[in-house]
């Protein structure tokens, strides 16, 4: 019963369910790529499509996070600016995702050149959002490491440092994965095989779930 309760707890919120769905999606894609199984790749594509459809409704959460952060004055000009930029990039990415979804479903039809530009912009904003989040996570990791060295550190500092390390590792994988979807010639865009990109994405999804369970150790008991 405890295991069933844990699964229900994991799947009852959109953010946590997305972590599970992402892991299934990329695991199937990796399996399909390594075994050259078209049915597995098709199953992965179906799940990826479902995730993209559900992200059509993520605007409210992104706007709430942006408003809650405000102008970032509490973090200073540089880091506050990066925090605001991260929220704006995430919201912009979601709008481009809607356009791509409309193009994929055939609801919206545009000239090929404009269609291609929208798809590139979609991947670019995804990459930029992941990169800015990575830079901010490196700062958080550094600050947590400094606190960890303090003799008067709080008891939960070790857990916070682990969480910051997991977050940074996941975001690094996200940047590697996102940029690989850019056109060839843009950094390492188009340079990774399906197997390599799927391996990175699967590892990122695993980190996401580990972060979820490690984060629960920080909740009040």
PDB file of N, CA, C and O in Angstrom, residues 92-162:
ATOM      1  N   UNK A  92       8.525  32.879 -23.189  1.00  0.00           N
ATOM      2  CA  UNK A  92       8.628  33.013 -24.645  1.00  0.00           C
ATOM      3  C   UNK A  92       8.692  31.643 -25.311  1.00  0.00           C
ATOM      4  O   UNK A  92       8.071  31.410 -26.364  1.00  0.00           O
ATOM      5  N   UNK A  93       9.443  30.735 -24.692  1.00  0.00           N
ATOM      6  CA  UNK A  93       9.533  29.367 -25.208  1.00  0.00           C
ATOM      7  C   UNK A  93       8.155  28.709 -25.261  1.00  0.00           C
ATOM      8  O   UNK A  93       7.807  28.036 -26.249  1.00  0.00           O
ATOM      9  N   UNK A  94       7.354  28.916 -24.219  1.00  0.00           N
ATOM     10  CA  UNK A  94       6.016  28.319 -24.180  1.00  0.00           C
ATOM     11  C   UNK A  94       5.126  28.865 -25.296  1.00  0.00           C
ATOM     12  O   UNK A  94       4.300  28.131 -25.855  1.00  0.00           O
ATOM     13  N   UNK A  95       5.286  30.159 -25.625  1.00  0.00           N
ATOM     14  CA  UNK A  95       4.480  30.728 -26.711  1.00  0.00           C
ATOM     15  C   UNK A  95       4.900  30.156 -28.064  1.00  0.00           C
ATOM     16  O   UNK A  95       4.058  29.855 -28.919  1.00  0.00           O
ATOM     17  N   UNK A  96       6.210  30.004 -28.244  1.00  0.00           N
ATOM     18  CA  UNK A  96       6.694  29.393 -29.483  1.00  0.00           C
ATOM     19  C   UNK A  96       6.273  27.932 -29.573  1.00  0.00           C
ATOM     20  O   UNK A  96       5.995  27.429 -30.659  1.00  0.00           O
ATOM     21  N   UNK A  97       6.216  27.262 -28.430  1.00  0.00           N
ATOM     22  CA  UNK A  97       5.760  25.874 -28.414  1.00  0.00           C
ATOM     23  C   UNK A  97       4.315  25.768 -28.908  1.00  0.00           C
ATOM     24  O   UNK A  97       3.958  24.818 -29.609  1.00  0.00           O
ATOM     25  N   UNK A  98       3.510  26.744 -28.558  1.00  0.00           N
ATOM     26  CA  UNK A  98       2.124  26.753 -29.036  1.00  0.00           C
ATOM     27  C   UNK A  98       2.075  26.890 -30.552  1.00  0.00           C
ATOM     28  O   UNK A  98       1.281  26.215 -31.226  1.00  0.00           O
ATOM     29  N   UNK A  99       2.922  27.761 -31.096  1.00  0.00           N
ATOM     30  CA  UNK A  99       2.965  27.936 -32.543  1.00  0.00           C
ATOM     31  C   UNK A  99       3.412  26.646 -33.228  1.00  0.00           C
ATOM     32  O   UNK A  99       2.835  26.244 -34.248  1.00  0.00           O
ATOM     33  N   UNK A 100       4.429  25.994 -32.664  1.00  0.00           N
ATOM     34  CA  UNK A 100       4.904  24.726 -33.238  1.00  0.00           C
ATOM     35  C   UNK A 100       3.806  23.666 -33.167  1.00  0.00           C
ATOM     36  O   UNK A 100       3.608  22.895 -34.121  1.00  0.00           O
ATOM     37  N   UNK A 101       3.079  23.634 -32.072  1.00  0.00           N
ATOM     38  CA  UNK A 101       1.977  22.677 -31.918  1.00  0.00           C
ATOM     39  C   UNK A 101       0.903  22.927 -32.971  1.00  0.00           C
ATOM     40  O   UNK A 101       0.385  21.987 -33.582  1.00  0.00           O
ATOM     41  N   UNK A 102       0.591  24.181 -33.198  1.00  0.00           N
ATOM     42  CA  UNK A 102      -0.404  24.523 -34.218  1.00  0.00           C
ATOM     43  C   UNK A 102       0.084  24.143 -35.614  1.00  0.00           C
ATOM     44  O   UNK A 102      -0.692  23.673 -36.452  1.00  0.00           O
ATOM     45  N   UNK A 103       1.381  24.338 -35.858  1.00  0.00           N
ATOM     46  CA  UNK A 103       1.951  23.952 -37.152  1.00  0.00           C
ATOM     47  C   UNK A 103       1.951  22.432 -37.327  1.00  0.00           C
ATOM     48  O   UNK A 103       1.618  21.922 -38.401  1.00  0.00           O
ATOM     49  N   UNK A 104       2.309  21.716 -36.272  1.00  0.00           N
ATOM     50  CA  UNK A 104       2.360  20.257 -36.336  1.00  0.00           C
ATOM     51  C   UNK A 104       0.978  19.650 -36.565  1.00  0.00           C
ATOM     52  O   UNK A 104       0.846  18.622 -37.244  1.00  0.00           O
ATOM     53  N   UNK A 105      -0.035  20.250 -35.980  1.00  0.00           N
ATOM     54  CA  UNK A 105      -1.393  19.715 -36.121  1.00  0.00           C
ATOM     55  C   UNK A 105      -2.059  20.169 -37.424  1.00  0.00           C
ATOM     56  O   UNK A 105      -3.127  19.659 -37.778  1.00  0.00           O
ATOM     57  N   UNK A 106      -1.445  21.124 -38.124  1.00  0.00           N
ATOM     58  CA  UNK A 106      -2.024  21.609 -39.369  1.00  0.00           C
ATOM     59  C   UNK A 106      -3.063  22.692 -39.187  1.00  0.00           C
ATOM     60  O   UNK A 106      -3.633  23.181 -40.166  1.00  0.00           O
ATOM     61  N   UNK A 107      -3.303  23.093 -37.930  1.00  0.00           N
ATOM     62  CA  UNK A 107      -4.259  24.174 -37.677  1.00  0.00           C
ATOM     63  C   UNK A 107      -3.735  25.485 -38.250  1.00  0.00           C
ATOM     64  O   UNK A 107      -4.478  26.297 -38.789  1.00  0.00           O
ATOM     65  N   UNK A 108      -2.419  25.674 -38.134  1.00  0.00           N
ATOM     66  CA  UNK A 108      -1.771  26.882 -38.658  1.00  0.00           C
ATOM     67  C   UNK A 108      -0.878  26.481 -39.824  1.00  0.00           C
ATOM     68  O   UNK A 108      -0.064  25.558 -39.706  1.00  0.00           O
ATOM     69  N   UNK A 109      -1.027  27.172 -40.924  1.00  0.00           N
ATOM     70  CA  UNK A 109      -0.198  26.907 -42.099  1.00  0.00           C
ATOM     71  C   UNK A 109       0.535  28.185 -42.494  1.00  0.00           C
ATOM     72  O   UNK A 109      -0.091  29.229 -42.676  1.00  0.00           O
ATOM     73  N   UNK A 110       1.846  28.086 -42.587  1.00  0.00           N
ATOM     74  CA  UNK A 110       2.684  29.236 -42.918  1.00  0.00           C
ATOM     75  C   UNK A 110       3.644  28.867 -44.041  1.00  0.00           C
ATOM     76  O   UNK A 110       3.901  27.673 -44.268  1.00  0.00           O
ATOM     77  N   UNK A 111       4.194  29.859 -44.731  1.00  0.00           N
ATOM     78  CA  UNK A 111       5.221  29.558 -45.739  1.00  0.00           C
ATOM     79  C   UNK A 111       6.373  28.782 -45.111  1.00  0.00           C
ATOM     80  O   UNK A 111       6.687  28.960 -43.935  1.00  0.00           O
ATOM     81  N   UNK A 112       6.991  27.943 -45.895  1.00  0.00           N
ATOM     82  CA  UNK A 112       8.033  27.040 -45.381  1.00  0.00           C
ATOM     83  C   UNK A 112       9.141  27.798 -44.657  1.00  0.00           C
ATOM     84  O   UNK A 112       9.598  27.368 -43.582  1.00  0.00           O
ATOM     85  N   UNK A 113       9.563  28.922 -45.222  1.00  0.00           N
ATOM     86  CA  UNK A 113      10.669  29.676 -44.617  1.00  0.00           C
ATOM     87  C   UNK A 113      10.292  30.185 -43.228  1.00  0.00           C
ATOM     88  O   UNK A 113      11.084  30.084 -42.286  1.00  0.00           O
ATOM     89  N   UNK A 114       9.073  30.727 -43.089  1.00  0.00           N
ATOM     90  CA  UNK A 114       8.622  31.224 -41.792  1.00  0.00           C
ATOM     91  C   UNK A 114       8.410  30.082 -40.812  1.00  0.00           C
ATOM     92  O   UNK A 114       8.742  30.192 -39.628  1.00  0.00           O
ATOM     93  N   UNK A 115       7.868  28.986 -41.307  1.00  0.00           N
ATOM     94  CA  UNK A 115       7.687  27.785 -40.490  1.00  0.00           C
ATOM     95  C   UNK A 115       9.027  27.341 -39.897  1.00  0.00           C
ATOM     96  O   UNK A 115       9.140  27.045 -38.694  1.00  0.00           O
ATOM     97  N   UNK A 116      10.056  27.304 -40.734  1.00  0.00           N
ATOM     98  CA  UNK A 116      11.383  26.863 -40.290  1.00  0.00           C
ATOM     99  C   UNK A 116      11.956  27.824 -39.257  1.00  0.00           C
ATOM    100  O   UNK A 116      12.578  27.395 -38.267  1.00  0.00           O
ATOM    101  N   UNK A 117      11.758  29.128 -39.456  1.00  0.00           N
ATOM    102  CA  UNK A 117      12.277  30.122 -38.509  1.00  0.00           C
ATOM    103  C   UNK A 117      11.622  29.975 -37.138  1.00  0.00           C
ATOM    104  O   UNK A 117      12.287  30.105 -36.099  1.00  0.00           O
ATOM    105  N   UNK A 118      10.331  29.702 -37.121  1.00  0.00           N
ATOM    106  CA  UNK A 118       9.621  29.517 -35.853  1.00  0.00           C
ATOM    107  C   UNK A 118      10.155  28.289 -35.118  1.00  0.00           C
ATOM    108  O   UNK A 118      10.377  28.314 -33.896  1.00  0.00           O
ATOM    109  N   UNK A 119      10.391  27.218 -35.849  1.00  0.00           N
ATOM    110  CA  UNK A 119      10.894  25.990 -35.220  1.00  0.00           C
ATOM    111  C   UNK A 119      12.314  26.184 -34.678  1.00  0.00           C
ATOM    112  O   UNK A 119      12.656  25.673 -33.602  1.00  0.00           O
ATOM    113  N   UNK A 120      13.133  26.937 -35.407  1.00  0.00           N
ATOM    114  CA  UNK A 120      14.491  27.214 -34.918  1.00  0.00           C
ATOM    115  C   UNK A 120      14.431  28.102 -33.680  1.00  0.00           C
ATOM    116  O   UNK A 120      15.146  27.875 -32.696  1.00  0.00           O
ATOM    117  N   UNK A 121      13.565  29.121 -33.721  1.00  0.00           N
ATOM    118  CA  UNK A 121      13.410  30.023 -32.565  1.00  0.00           C
ATOM    119  C   UNK A 121      12.932  29.253 -31.340  1.00  0.00           C
ATOM    120  O   UNK A 121      13.373  29.508 -30.217  1.00  0.00           O
ATOM    121  N   UNK A 122      12.045  28.290 -31.546  1.00  0.00           N
ATOM    122  CA  UNK A 122      11.541  27.443 -30.459  1.00  0.00           C
ATOM    123  C   UNK A 122      12.687  26.705 -29.779  1.00  0.00           C
ATOM    124  O   UNK A 122      12.815  26.709 -28.540  1.00  0.00           O
ATOM    125  N   UNK A 123      13.562  26.089 -30.576  1.00  0.00           N
ATOM    126  CA  UNK A 123      14.706  25.363 -30.019  1.00  0.00           C
ATOM    127  C   UNK A 123      15.719  26.325 -29.402  1.00  0.00           C
ATOM    128  O   UNK A 123      16.358  26.011 -28.383  1.00  0.00           O
ATOM    129  N   UNK A 124      15.872  27.513 -30.000  1.00  0.00           N
ATOM    130  CA  UNK A 124      16.831  28.493 -29.491  1.00  0.00           C
ATOM    131  C   UNK A 124      16.416  28.997 -28.112  1.00  0.00           C
ATOM    132  O   UNK A 124      17.244  29.086 -27.196  1.00  0.00           O
ATOM    133  N   UNK A 125      15.141  29.321 -27.946  1.00  0.00           N
ATOM    134  CA  UNK A 125      14.666  29.803 -26.644  1.00  0.00           C
ATOM    135  C   UNK A 125      14.735  28.696 -25.599  1.00  0.00           C
ATOM    136  O   UNK A 125      14.980  28.966 -24.419  1.00  0.00           O
ATOM    137  N   UNK A 126      14.508  27.468 -26.002  1.00  0.00           N
ATOM    138  CA  UNK A 126      14.668  26.328 -25.090  1.00  0.00           C
ATOM    139  C   UNK A 126      16.122  26.250 -24.622  1.00  0.00           C
ATOM    140  O   UNK A 126      16.396  26.116 -23.418  1.00  0.00           O
ATOM    141  N   UNK A 127      17.056  26.379 -25.556  1.00  0.00           N
ATOM    142  CA  UNK A 127      18.479  26.310 -25.224  1.00  0.00           C
ATOM    143  C   UNK A 127      18.897  27.468 -24.328  1.00  0.00           C
ATOM    144  O   UNK A 127      19.626  27.273 -23.335  1.00  0.00           O
ATOM    145  N   UNK A 128      18.452  28.678 -24.653  1.00  0.00           N
ATOM    146  CA  UNK A 128      18.819  29.854 -23.864  1.00  0.00           C
ATOM    147  C   UNK A 128      18.258  29.769 -22.447  1.00  0.00           C
ATOM    148  O   UNK A 128      18.938  30.111 -21.474  1.00  0.00           O
ATOM    149  N   UNK A 129      17.021  29.314 -22.339  1.00  0.00           N
ATOM    150  CA  UNK A 129      16.394  29.170 -21.020  1.00  0.00           C
ATOM    151  C   UNK A 129      17.171  28.174 -20.167  1.00  0.00           C
ATOM    152  O   UNK A 129      17.444  28.419 -18.981  1.00  0.00           O
ATOM    153  N   UNK A 130      17.556  27.045 -20.766  1.00  0.00           N
ATOM    154  CA  UNK A 130      18.324  26.037 -20.033  1.00  0.00           C
ATOM    155  C   UNK A 130      19.694  26.574 -19.651  1.00  0.00           C
ATOM    156  O   UNK A 130      20.193  26.312 -18.543  1.00  0.00           O
ATOM    157  N   UNK A 131      20.319  27.358 -20.542  1.00  0.00           N
ATOM    158  CA  UNK A 131      21.651  27.887 -20.269  1.00  0.00           C
ATOM    159  C   UNK A 131      21.628  28.897 -19.124  1.00  0.00           C
ATOM    160  O   UNK A 131      22.475  28.851 -18.218  1.00  0.00           O
ATOM    161  N   UNK A 132      20.665  29.811 -19.149  1.00  0.00           N
ATOM    162  CA  UNK A 132      20.559  30.808 -18.071  1.00  0.00           C
ATOM    163  C   UNK A 132      20.261  30.117 -16.744  1.00  0.00           C
ATOM    164  O   UNK A 132      20.817  30.481 -15.702  1.00  0.00           O
ATOM    165  N   UNK A 133      19.390  29.115 -16.777  1.00  0.00           N
ATOM    166  CA  UNK A 133      19.088  28.362 -15.557  1.00  0.00           C
ATOM    167  C   UNK A 133      20.346  27.662 -15.039  1.00  0.00           C
ATOM    168  O   UNK A 133      20.569  27.588 -13.823  1.00  0.00           O
ATOM    169  N   UNK A 134      21.181  27.164 -15.931  1.00  0.00           N
ATOM    170  CA  UNK A 134      22.430  26.509 -15.532  1.00  0.00           C
ATOM    171  C   UNK A 134      23.365  27.506 -14.841  1.00  0.00           C
ATOM    172  O   UNK A 134      23.948  27.190 -13.789  1.00  0.00           O
ATOM    173  N   UNK A 135      23.518  28.691 -15.418  1.00  0.00           N
ATOM    174  CA  UNK A 135      24.389  29.708 -14.820  1.00  0.00           C
ATOM    175  C   UNK A 135      23.901  30.068 -13.426  1.00  0.00           C
ATOM    176  O   UNK A 135      24.691  30.177 -12.468  1.00  0.00           O
ATOM    177  N   UNK A 136      22.594  30.237 -13.264  1.00  0.00           N
ATOM    178  CA  UNK A 136      22.039  30.570 -11.946  1.00  0.00           C
ATOM    179  C   UNK A 136      22.241  29.414 -10.958  1.00  0.00           C
ATOM    180  O   UNK A 136      22.492  29.637  -9.776  1.00  0.00           O
ATOM    181  N   UNK A 137      22.141  28.188 -11.460  1.00  0.00           N
ATOM    182  CA  UNK A 137      22.315  27.035 -10.563  1.00  0.00           C
ATOM    183  C   UNK A 137      23.764  26.920 -10.093  1.00  0.00           C
ATOM    184  O   UNK A 137      24.020  26.465  -8.974  1.00  0.00           O
ATOM    185  N   UNK A 138      24.709  27.324 -10.928  1.00  0.00           N
ATOM    186  CA  UNK A 138      26.113  27.308 -10.526  1.00  0.00           C
ATOM    187  C   UNK A 138      26.357  28.275  -9.370  1.00  0.00           C
ATOM    188  O   UNK A 138      27.114  27.969  -8.438  1.00  0.00           O
ATOM    189  N   UNK A 139      25.697  29.410  -9.424  1.00  0.00           N
ATOM    190  CA  UNK A 139      25.814  30.369  -8.310  1.00  0.00           C
ATOM    191  C   UNK A 139      25.218  29.779  -7.044  1.00  0.00           C
ATOM    192  O   UNK A 139      25.809  29.866  -5.957  1.00  0.00           O
ATOM    193  N   UNK A 140      24.030  29.168  -7.169  1.00  0.00           N
ATOM    194  CA  UNK A 140      23.388  28.561  -6.005  1.00  0.00           C
ATOM    195  C   UNK A 140      24.254  27.452  -5.417  1.00  0.00           C
ATOM    196  O   UNK A 140      24.367  27.306  -4.194  1.00  0.00           O
ATOM    197  N   UNK A 141      24.899  26.676  -6.292  1.00  0.00           N
ATOM    198  CA  UNK A 141      25.785  25.603  -5.836  1.00  0.00           C
ATOM    199  C   UNK A 141      26.982  26.192  -5.081  1.00  0.00           C
ATOM    200  O   UNK A 141      27.382  25.668  -4.026  1.00  0.00           O
ATOM    201  N   UNK A 142      27.542  27.284  -5.616  1.00  0.00           N
ATOM    202  CA  UNK A 142      28.678  27.937  -4.969  1.00  0.00           C
ATOM    203  C   UNK A 142      28.295  28.472  -3.590  1.00  0.00           C
ATOM    204  O   UNK A 142      29.037  28.268  -2.607  1.00  0.00           O
ATOM    205  N   UNK A 143      27.153  29.139  -3.500  1.00  0.00           N
ATOM    206  CA  UNK A 143      26.707  29.692  -2.221  1.00  0.00           C
ATOM    207  C   UNK A 143      26.452  28.585  -1.199  1.00  0.00           C
ATOM    208  O   UNK A 143      26.796  28.720  -0.023  1.00  0.00           O
ATOM    209  N   UNK A 144      25.851  27.483  -1.653  1.00  0.00           N
ATOM    210  CA  UNK A 144      25.586  26.368  -0.744  1.00  0.00           C
ATOM    211  C   UNK A 144      26.887  25.729  -0.276  1.00  0.00           C
ATOM    212  O   UNK A 144      27.011  25.319   0.885  1.00  0.00           O
ATOM    213  N   UNK A 145      27.866  25.648  -1.174  1.00  0.00           N
ATOM    214  CA  UNK A 145      29.171  25.092  -0.808  1.00  0.00           C
ATOM    215  C   UNK A 145      29.852  25.961   0.245  1.00  0.00           C
ATOM    216  O   UNK A 145      30.519  25.445   1.157  1.00  0.00           O
ATOM    217  N   UNK A 146      29.683  27.278   0.124  1.00  0.00           N
ATOM    218  CA  UNK A 146      30.265  28.193   1.111  1.00  0.00           C
ATOM    219  C   UNK A 146      29.633  27.981   2.483  1.00  0.00           C
ATOM    220  O   UNK A 146      30.327  27.969   3.500  1.00  0.00           O
ATOM    221  N   UNK A 147      28.319  27.804   2.497  1.00  0.00           N
ATOM    222  CA  UNK A 147      27.623  27.570   3.764  1.00  0.00           C
ATOM    223  C   UNK A 147      28.038  26.232   4.360  1.00  0.00           C
ATOM    224  O   UNK A 147      28.170  26.080   5.576  1.00  0.00           O
ATOM    225  N   UNK A 148      28.284  25.259   3.478  1.00  0.00           N
ATOM    226  CA  UNK A 148      28.671  23.921   3.933  1.00  0.00           C
ATOM    227  C   UNK A 148      29.998  23.951   4.700  1.00  0.00           C
ATOM    228  O   UNK A 148      30.232  23.125   5.589  1.00  0.00           O
ATOM    229  N   UNK A 149      30.857  24.904   4.354  1.00  0.00           N
ATOM    230  CA  UNK A 149      32.157  25.029   5.021  1.00  0.00           C
ATOM    231  C   UNK A 149      32.052  25.702   6.380  1.00  0.00           C
ATOM    232  O   UNK A 149      33.000  25.648   7.169  1.00  0.00           O
ATOM    233  N   UNK A 150      30.935  26.346   6.642  1.00  0.00           N
ATOM    234  CA  UNK A 150      30.769  27.080   7.899  1.00  0.00           C
ATOM    235  C   UNK A 150      30.590  26.111   9.067  1.00  0.00           C
ATOM    236  O   UNK A 150      29.841  25.135   8.965  1.00  0.00           O
ATOM    237  N   UNK A 151      31.246  26.374  10.185  1.00  0.00           N
ATOM    238  CA  UNK A 151      31.080  25.488  11.358  1.00  0.00           C
ATOM    239  C   UNK A 151      29.688  25.578  11.974  1.00  0.00           C
ATOM    240  O   UNK A 151      29.270  24.672  12.693  1.00  0.00           O
ATOM    241  N   UNK A 152      28.987  26.677  11.700  1.00  0.00           N
ATOM    242  CA  UNK A 152      27.650  26.876  12.260  1.00  0.00           C
ATOM    243  C   UNK A 152      26.548  26.632  11.231  1.00  0.00           C
ATOM    244  O   UNK A 152      25.465  27.218  11.321  1.00  0.00           O
ATOM    245  N   UNK A 153      26.848  25.781  10.258  1.00  0.00           N
ATOM    246  CA  UNK A 153      25.883  25.537   9.191  1.00  0.00           C
ATOM    247  C   UNK A 153      24.633  24.832   9.733  1.00  0.00           C
ATOM    248  O   UNK A 153      24.728  24.033  10.675  1.00  0.00           O
ATOM    249  N   UNK A 154      23.472  25.103   9.121  1.00  0.00           N
ATOM    250  CA  UNK A 154      22.236  24.399   9.504  1.00  0.00           C
ATOM    251  C   UNK A 154      22.340  22.907   9.203  1.00  0.00           C
ATOM    252  O   UNK A 154      23.125  22.477   8.364  1.00  0.00           O
ATOM    253  N   UNK A 155      21.547  22.103   9.886  1.00  0.00           N
ATOM    254  CA  UNK A 155      21.605  20.657   9.726  1.00  0.00           C
ATOM    255  C   UNK A 155      21.262  20.214   8.307  1.00  0.00           C
ATOM    256  O   UNK A 155      21.748  19.184   7.834  1.00  0.00           O
ATOM    257  N   UNK A 156      20.396  20.973   7.635  1.00  0.00           N
ATOM    258  CA  UNK A 156      19.939  20.557   6.303  1.00  0.00           C
ATOM    259  C   UNK A 156      20.885  20.998   5.184  1.00  0.00           C
ATOM    260  O   UNK A 156      20.589  20.785   4.008  1.00  0.00           O
ATOM    261  N   UNK A 157      22.011  21.626   5.528  1.00  0.00           N
ATOM    262  CA  UNK A 157      22.905  22.161   4.494  1.00  0.00           C
ATOM    263  C   UNK A 157      23.432  21.071   3.574  1.00  0.00           C
ATOM    264  O   UNK A 157      23.562  21.271   2.360  1.00  0.00           O
ATOM    265  N   UNK A 158      23.738  19.899   4.126  1.00  0.00           N
ATOM    266  CA  UNK A 158      24.231  18.800   3.295  1.00  0.00           C
ATOM    267  C   UNK A 158      23.220  18.373   2.252  1.00  0.00           C
ATOM    268  O   UNK A 158      23.567  18.128   1.091  1.00  0.00           O
ATOM    269  N   UNK A 159      21.953  18.310   2.659  1.00  0.00           N
ATOM    270  CA  UNK A 159      20.880  17.944   1.723  1.00  0.00           C
ATOM    271  C   UNK A 159      20.721  19.034   0.667  1.00  0.00           C
ATOM    272  O   UNK A 159      20.523  18.748  -0.520  1.00  0.00           O
ATOM    273  N   UNK A 160      20.812  20.301   1.100  1.00  0.00           N
ATOM    274  CA  UNK A 160      20.703  21.413   0.144  1.00  0.00           C
ATOM    275  C   UNK A 160      21.854  21.399  -0.867  1.00  0.00           C
ATOM    276  O   UNK A 160      21.663  21.684  -2.045  1.00  0.00           O
ATOM    277  N   UNK A 161      23.047  21.051  -0.396  1.00  0.00           N
ATOM    278  CA  UNK A 161      24.189  20.978  -1.308  1.00  0.00           C
ATOM    279  C   UNK A 161      23.993  19.854  -2.324  1.00  0.00           C
ATOM    280  O   UNK A 161      24.287  20.013  -3.513  1.00  0.00           O
ATOM    281  N   UNK A 162      23.482  18.712  -1.850  1.00  0.00           N
ATOM    282  CA  UNK A 162      23.195  17.598  -2.761  1.00  0.00           C
ATOM    283  C   UNK A 162      22.160  18.016  -3.798  1.00  0.00           C
ATOM    284  O   UNK A 162      22.304  17.715  -4.991  1.00  0.00           O
TER     285      UNK A 162
END
